[in-house]
Coordinates of C-alpha atoms in Angstrom, one line a residue:
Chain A
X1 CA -26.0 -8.3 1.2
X2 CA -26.4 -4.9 1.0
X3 CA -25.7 -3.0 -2.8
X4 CA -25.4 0.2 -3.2
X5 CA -26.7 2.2 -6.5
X6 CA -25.2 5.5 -7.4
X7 CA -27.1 7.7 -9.9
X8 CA -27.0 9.2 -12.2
X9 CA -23.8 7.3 -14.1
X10 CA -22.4 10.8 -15.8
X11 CA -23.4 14.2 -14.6
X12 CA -22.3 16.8 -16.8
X13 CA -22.5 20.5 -15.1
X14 CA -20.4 23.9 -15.5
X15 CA -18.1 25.1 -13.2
X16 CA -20.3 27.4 -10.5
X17 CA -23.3 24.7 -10.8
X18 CA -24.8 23.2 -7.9
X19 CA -24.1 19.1 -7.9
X20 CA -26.9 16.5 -6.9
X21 CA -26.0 13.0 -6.4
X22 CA -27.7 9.7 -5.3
X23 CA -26.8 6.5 -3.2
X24 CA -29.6 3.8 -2.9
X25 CA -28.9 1.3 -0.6
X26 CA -30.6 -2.2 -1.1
X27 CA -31.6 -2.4 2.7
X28 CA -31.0 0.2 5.3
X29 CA -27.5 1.1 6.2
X30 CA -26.2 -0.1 9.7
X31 CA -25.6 3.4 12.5
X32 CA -25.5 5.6 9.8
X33 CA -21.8 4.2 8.2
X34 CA -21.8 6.1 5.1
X35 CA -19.3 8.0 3.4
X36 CA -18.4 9.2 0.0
X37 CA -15.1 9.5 -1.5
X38 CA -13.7 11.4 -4.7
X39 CA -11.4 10.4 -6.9
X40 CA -9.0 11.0 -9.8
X41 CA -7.5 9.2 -12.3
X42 CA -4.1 7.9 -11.6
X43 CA -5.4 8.9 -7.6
X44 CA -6.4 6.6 -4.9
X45 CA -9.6 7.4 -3.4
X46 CA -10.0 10.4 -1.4
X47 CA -12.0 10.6 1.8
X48 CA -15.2 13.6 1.6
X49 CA -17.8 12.5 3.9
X50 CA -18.2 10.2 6.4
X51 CA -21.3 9.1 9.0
X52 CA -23.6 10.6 6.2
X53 CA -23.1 14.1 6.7
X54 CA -19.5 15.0 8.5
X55 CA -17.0 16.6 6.4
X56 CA -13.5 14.8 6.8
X57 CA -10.1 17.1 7.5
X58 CA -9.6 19.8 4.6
X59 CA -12.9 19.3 2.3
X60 CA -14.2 22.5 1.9
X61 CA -17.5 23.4 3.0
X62 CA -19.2 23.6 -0.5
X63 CA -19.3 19.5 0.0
X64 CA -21.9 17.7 1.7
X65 CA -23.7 14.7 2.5
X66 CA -27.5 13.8 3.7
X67 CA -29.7 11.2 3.9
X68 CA -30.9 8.3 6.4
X69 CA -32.3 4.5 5.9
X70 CA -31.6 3.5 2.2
X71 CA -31.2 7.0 0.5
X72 CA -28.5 9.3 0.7
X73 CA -26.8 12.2 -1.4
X74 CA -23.6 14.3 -1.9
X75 CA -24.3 18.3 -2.9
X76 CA -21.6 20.1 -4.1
X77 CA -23.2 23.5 -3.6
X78 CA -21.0 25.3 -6.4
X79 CA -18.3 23.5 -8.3
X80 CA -15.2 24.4 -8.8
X81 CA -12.9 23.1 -11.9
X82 CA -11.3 21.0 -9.3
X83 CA -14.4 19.2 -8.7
X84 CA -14.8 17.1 -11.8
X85 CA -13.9 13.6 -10.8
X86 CA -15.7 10.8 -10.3
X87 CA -17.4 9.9 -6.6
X88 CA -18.3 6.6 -4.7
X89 CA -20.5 6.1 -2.0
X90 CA -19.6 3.4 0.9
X91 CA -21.5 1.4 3.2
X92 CA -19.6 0.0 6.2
X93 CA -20.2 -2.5 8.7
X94 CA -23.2 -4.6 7.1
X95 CA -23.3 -7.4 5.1
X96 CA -20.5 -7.5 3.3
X97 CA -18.3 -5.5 5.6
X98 CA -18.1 -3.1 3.1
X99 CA -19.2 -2.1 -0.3
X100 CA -19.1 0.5 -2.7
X101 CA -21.5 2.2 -5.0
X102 CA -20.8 1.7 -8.4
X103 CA -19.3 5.3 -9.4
X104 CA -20.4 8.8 -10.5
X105 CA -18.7 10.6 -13.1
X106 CA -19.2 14.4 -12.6
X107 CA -18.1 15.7 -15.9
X108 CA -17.3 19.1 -17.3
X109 CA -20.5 20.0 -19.8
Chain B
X1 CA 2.3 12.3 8.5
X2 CA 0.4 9.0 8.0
X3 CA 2.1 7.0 4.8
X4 CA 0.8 3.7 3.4
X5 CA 3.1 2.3 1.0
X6 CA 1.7 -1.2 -1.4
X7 CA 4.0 -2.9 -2.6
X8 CA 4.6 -7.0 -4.5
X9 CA 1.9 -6.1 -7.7
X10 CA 3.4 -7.7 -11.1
X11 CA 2.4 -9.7 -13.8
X12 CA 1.4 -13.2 -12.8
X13 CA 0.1 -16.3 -14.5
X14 CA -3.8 -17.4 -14.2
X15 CA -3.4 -20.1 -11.7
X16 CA -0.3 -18.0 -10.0
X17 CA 0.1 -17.1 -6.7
X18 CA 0.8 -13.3 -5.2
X19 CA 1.7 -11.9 -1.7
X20 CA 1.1 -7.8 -1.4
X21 CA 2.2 -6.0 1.2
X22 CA 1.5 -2.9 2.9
X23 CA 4.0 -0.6 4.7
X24 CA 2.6 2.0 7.3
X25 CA 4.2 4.3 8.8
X26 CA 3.2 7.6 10.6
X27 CA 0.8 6.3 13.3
X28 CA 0.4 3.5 15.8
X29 CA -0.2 0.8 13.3
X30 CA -1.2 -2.1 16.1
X31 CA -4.2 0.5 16.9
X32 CA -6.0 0.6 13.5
X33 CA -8.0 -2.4 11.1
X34 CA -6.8 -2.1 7.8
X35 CA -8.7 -3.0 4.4
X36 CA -7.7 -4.0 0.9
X37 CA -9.9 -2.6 -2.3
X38 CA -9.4 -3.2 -5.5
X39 CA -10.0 -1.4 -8.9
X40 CA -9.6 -3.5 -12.5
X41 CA -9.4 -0.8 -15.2
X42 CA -11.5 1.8 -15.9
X43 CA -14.1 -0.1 -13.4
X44 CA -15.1 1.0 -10.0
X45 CA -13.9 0.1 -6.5
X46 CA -14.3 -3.7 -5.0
X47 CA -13.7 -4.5 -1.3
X48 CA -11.4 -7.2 -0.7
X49 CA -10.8 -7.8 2.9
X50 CA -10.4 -6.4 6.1
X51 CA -8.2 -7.1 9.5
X52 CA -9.1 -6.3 12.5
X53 CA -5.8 -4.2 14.5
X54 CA -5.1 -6.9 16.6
X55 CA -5.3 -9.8 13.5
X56 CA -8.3 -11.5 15.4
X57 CA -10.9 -10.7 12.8
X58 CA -10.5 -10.9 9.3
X59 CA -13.4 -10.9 6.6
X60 CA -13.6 -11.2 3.0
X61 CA -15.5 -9.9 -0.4
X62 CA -17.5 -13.1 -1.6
X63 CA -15.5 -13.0 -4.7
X64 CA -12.2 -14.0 -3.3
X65 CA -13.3 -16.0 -0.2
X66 CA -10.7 -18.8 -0.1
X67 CA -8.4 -17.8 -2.6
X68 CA -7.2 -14.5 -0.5
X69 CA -5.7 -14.3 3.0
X70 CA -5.2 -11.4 5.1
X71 CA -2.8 -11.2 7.1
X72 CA -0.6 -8.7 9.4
X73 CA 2.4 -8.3 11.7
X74 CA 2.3 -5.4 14.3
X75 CA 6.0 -5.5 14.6
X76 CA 6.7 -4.3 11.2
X77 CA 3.9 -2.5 10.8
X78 CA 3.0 -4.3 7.5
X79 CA -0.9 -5.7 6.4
X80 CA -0.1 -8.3 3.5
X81 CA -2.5 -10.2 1.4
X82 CA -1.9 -13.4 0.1
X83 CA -3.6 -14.2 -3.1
X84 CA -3.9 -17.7 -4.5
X85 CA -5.1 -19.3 -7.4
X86 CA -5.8 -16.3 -10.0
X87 CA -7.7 -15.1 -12.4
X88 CA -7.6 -12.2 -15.3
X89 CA -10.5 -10.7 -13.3
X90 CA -8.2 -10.2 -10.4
X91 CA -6.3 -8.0 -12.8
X92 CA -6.8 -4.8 -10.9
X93 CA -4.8 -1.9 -8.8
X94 CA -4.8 -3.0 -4.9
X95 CA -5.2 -0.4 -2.4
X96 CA -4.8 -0.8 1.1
X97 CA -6.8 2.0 3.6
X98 CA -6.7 2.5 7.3
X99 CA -9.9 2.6 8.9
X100 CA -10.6 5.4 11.5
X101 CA -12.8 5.6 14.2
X102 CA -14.2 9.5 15.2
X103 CA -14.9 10.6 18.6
X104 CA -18.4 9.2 18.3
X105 CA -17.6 6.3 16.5
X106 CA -18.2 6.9 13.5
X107 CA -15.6 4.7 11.0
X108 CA -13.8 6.0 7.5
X109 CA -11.3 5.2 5.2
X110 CA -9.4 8.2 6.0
X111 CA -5.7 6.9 4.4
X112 CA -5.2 5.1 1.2
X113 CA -2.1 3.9 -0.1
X114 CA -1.3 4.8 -4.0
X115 CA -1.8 1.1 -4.6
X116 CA 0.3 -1.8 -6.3
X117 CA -0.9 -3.2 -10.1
X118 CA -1.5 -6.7 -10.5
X119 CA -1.9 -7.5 -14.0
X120 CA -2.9 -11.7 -14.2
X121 CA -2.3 -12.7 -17.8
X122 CA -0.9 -15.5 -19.8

């Protein structure tokens, strides 16, 4: 079964910051099927970042994704106010199916 | 304009028995797998299940194998999911996604519906 760990929980950055975050998967994830999604409350999930590193349709270019094997990050290069959400990473095709990290909170400091 | 619409969510029993659906509209529905995640309150996002486009594959989370069916119908372009036998830990909002394939294959949950509430409770 693979398990993803997100770190750290909370990040708490000002607008303009640069973003770092961390997806750990328990065993290596299968061709590379790893996205990230943001999302808001009262929102559904919204698609960022899929196969690791390709931006999906409309998310700006200060968003992206890295990584290979078991470790993997999102980098918001400079945030914006509209930024502040929280963000789950997702494994796909392994064992389960699919999973989901457990969360990052990105919060205004 | 690709449209998922949940609906069936309401307050159930523990024991009770639910059927969600999911209405699509806005692409050829027969083409895609769709998935079911769930979110309890103020916790993180769960996978539920999965169906392949054609209905010929399903899979489940470990968590509700046996109580949950998936299910779909290509003519109404509608994914259900039957839910038996629950628990206040299946309270949650249920989302269904569309999964998407890139040119190099590459899959994503690229359409999410703005999910139905299920609140099991006595």
């Amino acid at each position: 079964e693979i398990v993803l760990t997100q770190s750290p929980g909370t990040l708490s950055l000002s607008p303009g910051e640069r973003a770092t975050l961390s997806c750990r998967a328990s065993q290596s994830v299968t061709n590379d099927f790893l996205a990230w999604y943001q999302q808001k409350p009262g929102q559904a999930p919204r698609l960022l970042i899929y196969g690791v590193s390709i931006r999906a349709t409309g998310i700006p270019d200060r968003f992206s994704g890295g990584g290979s094997g078991t470790d993997f990050t999102l980098t918001i290069s400079r945030l914006e106010p509209e930024d502040f959400a929280v963000y789950y990473c997702q494994q796909y095709g392994g064992s389960p199916q699919c999973s989901f990290g457990q969360g990052t909170k990105l919060e205004i400091k | 304009q690709v449209h998922l619409m949940e609906s069936g969510g309401k307050v159930v029993q523990p024991g009770g028995s639910l059927r969600l659906s999911c209405e699509a509209t806005g692409f050829i529905f027969s083409s895609k797998a769709m998935h079911w995640v769930r979110q309890a309150p103020g916790k993180g996002l769960e996978w539920v299940a999965a169906i392949s486009y054609d209905g010929g594959n399903k899979n489940y989370g470990d968590f509700v194998k046996g109580r949950v069916t998936i299910s779909r119908d290509n003519s109404k372009n509608t994914v259900h999911l039957q839910m038996n036998s629950l628990r206040t830990e299946d309270t949650a909002i249920y989302y269904c996604a569309r999964v998407n394939y890139d040119d190099n294959g590459y899959p994503s949950f690229d359409y999410w519906g703005q999910g139905t509430r299920v609140t099991v409770s006595s």
